[in-house]
Amino acid sequence: APVSKLQAALWIGAALALVGIRRRSPVGLWIAGLPRASAALCTPTLARARLWATLDAARAAIARPPSALATLGQPPLTLANALDELAAADRTIATVLVLSDMHEPDAWQAAARVAQRHDLSVLQLADPAEGRPLRAGFVLARQAESDTPVLLSPGTTAAAFGTPLVQRPDFAAAIPHTVINTADPGRVIIAQVRRLLSAGHARRAAR
């Protein structure tokens, strides 16, 4: 069944976290887009229970409409803030995996800053529905991230209200990167992630 970008990010993140723990490597999670009150942070740990609690809290928060999250009285943790906090908290060289559609204006700049010290890779999530023209009449929809009402007309795409695929800028060309289509089967996504991580391992070994 089709999954959203958020669902794909949580699924991939949980799988990678489990692999890290099995290898006895502490794993941390910074889940952007949620208020801090939603327990969207988990500092590096080997305790599975802490990671699963963070993921469960994130799933529960994501299931609520953005308007309900706004009532918590805290601004959401942005991807740029999460990356900057991660870089400040961990002075040792770490492997950083970013799972995002990179729609945030400062997302690539923040990733480039962290990549100066850490081994950072970007798994950019893309929903094919955002690029396909609407094959229907006028539709009143809501933007997934902001809950903003949007009126779509025949032939328009999601790019018409600000969600096209964000291209990797030239200054971030050295950052390992792959685009993950959320409509692809799980085995295809797993193979993509494996290739990206293998390339990163080979790059580190060559240093």
Coordinates of C-alpha atoms in Angstrom, one line a residue, residues 11 18 23 41 49 59 78 80-81 91 93 104 118 126 144 160 172 188 194 197:
W11 CA 10.0 3.0 8.7
L18 CA 17.9 -1.4 14.8
R23 CA 26.2 -3.5 15.8
L41 CA 14.3 13.8 20.5
A49 CA 13.1 0.9 24.6
R59 CA 3.7 8.3 15.2
T78 CA 13.1 22.4 12.2
A80 CA 18.1 22.9 10.4
N81 CA 17.8 23.3 14.2
R91 CA 32.0 16.3 19.2
I93 CA 32.8 12.1 14.2
E104 CA 12.8 23.4 4.4
H118 CA 30.5 14.3 10.3
A126 CA 9.7 12.0 -2.9
A144 CA 0.3 17.7 4.4
A160 CA 1.7 24.4 -7.9
A172 CA 26.2 20.3 -1.4
V188 CA 13.8 -1.4 -3.9
R194 CA 22.2 -0.2 1.1
L197 CA 25.6 3.3 2.9

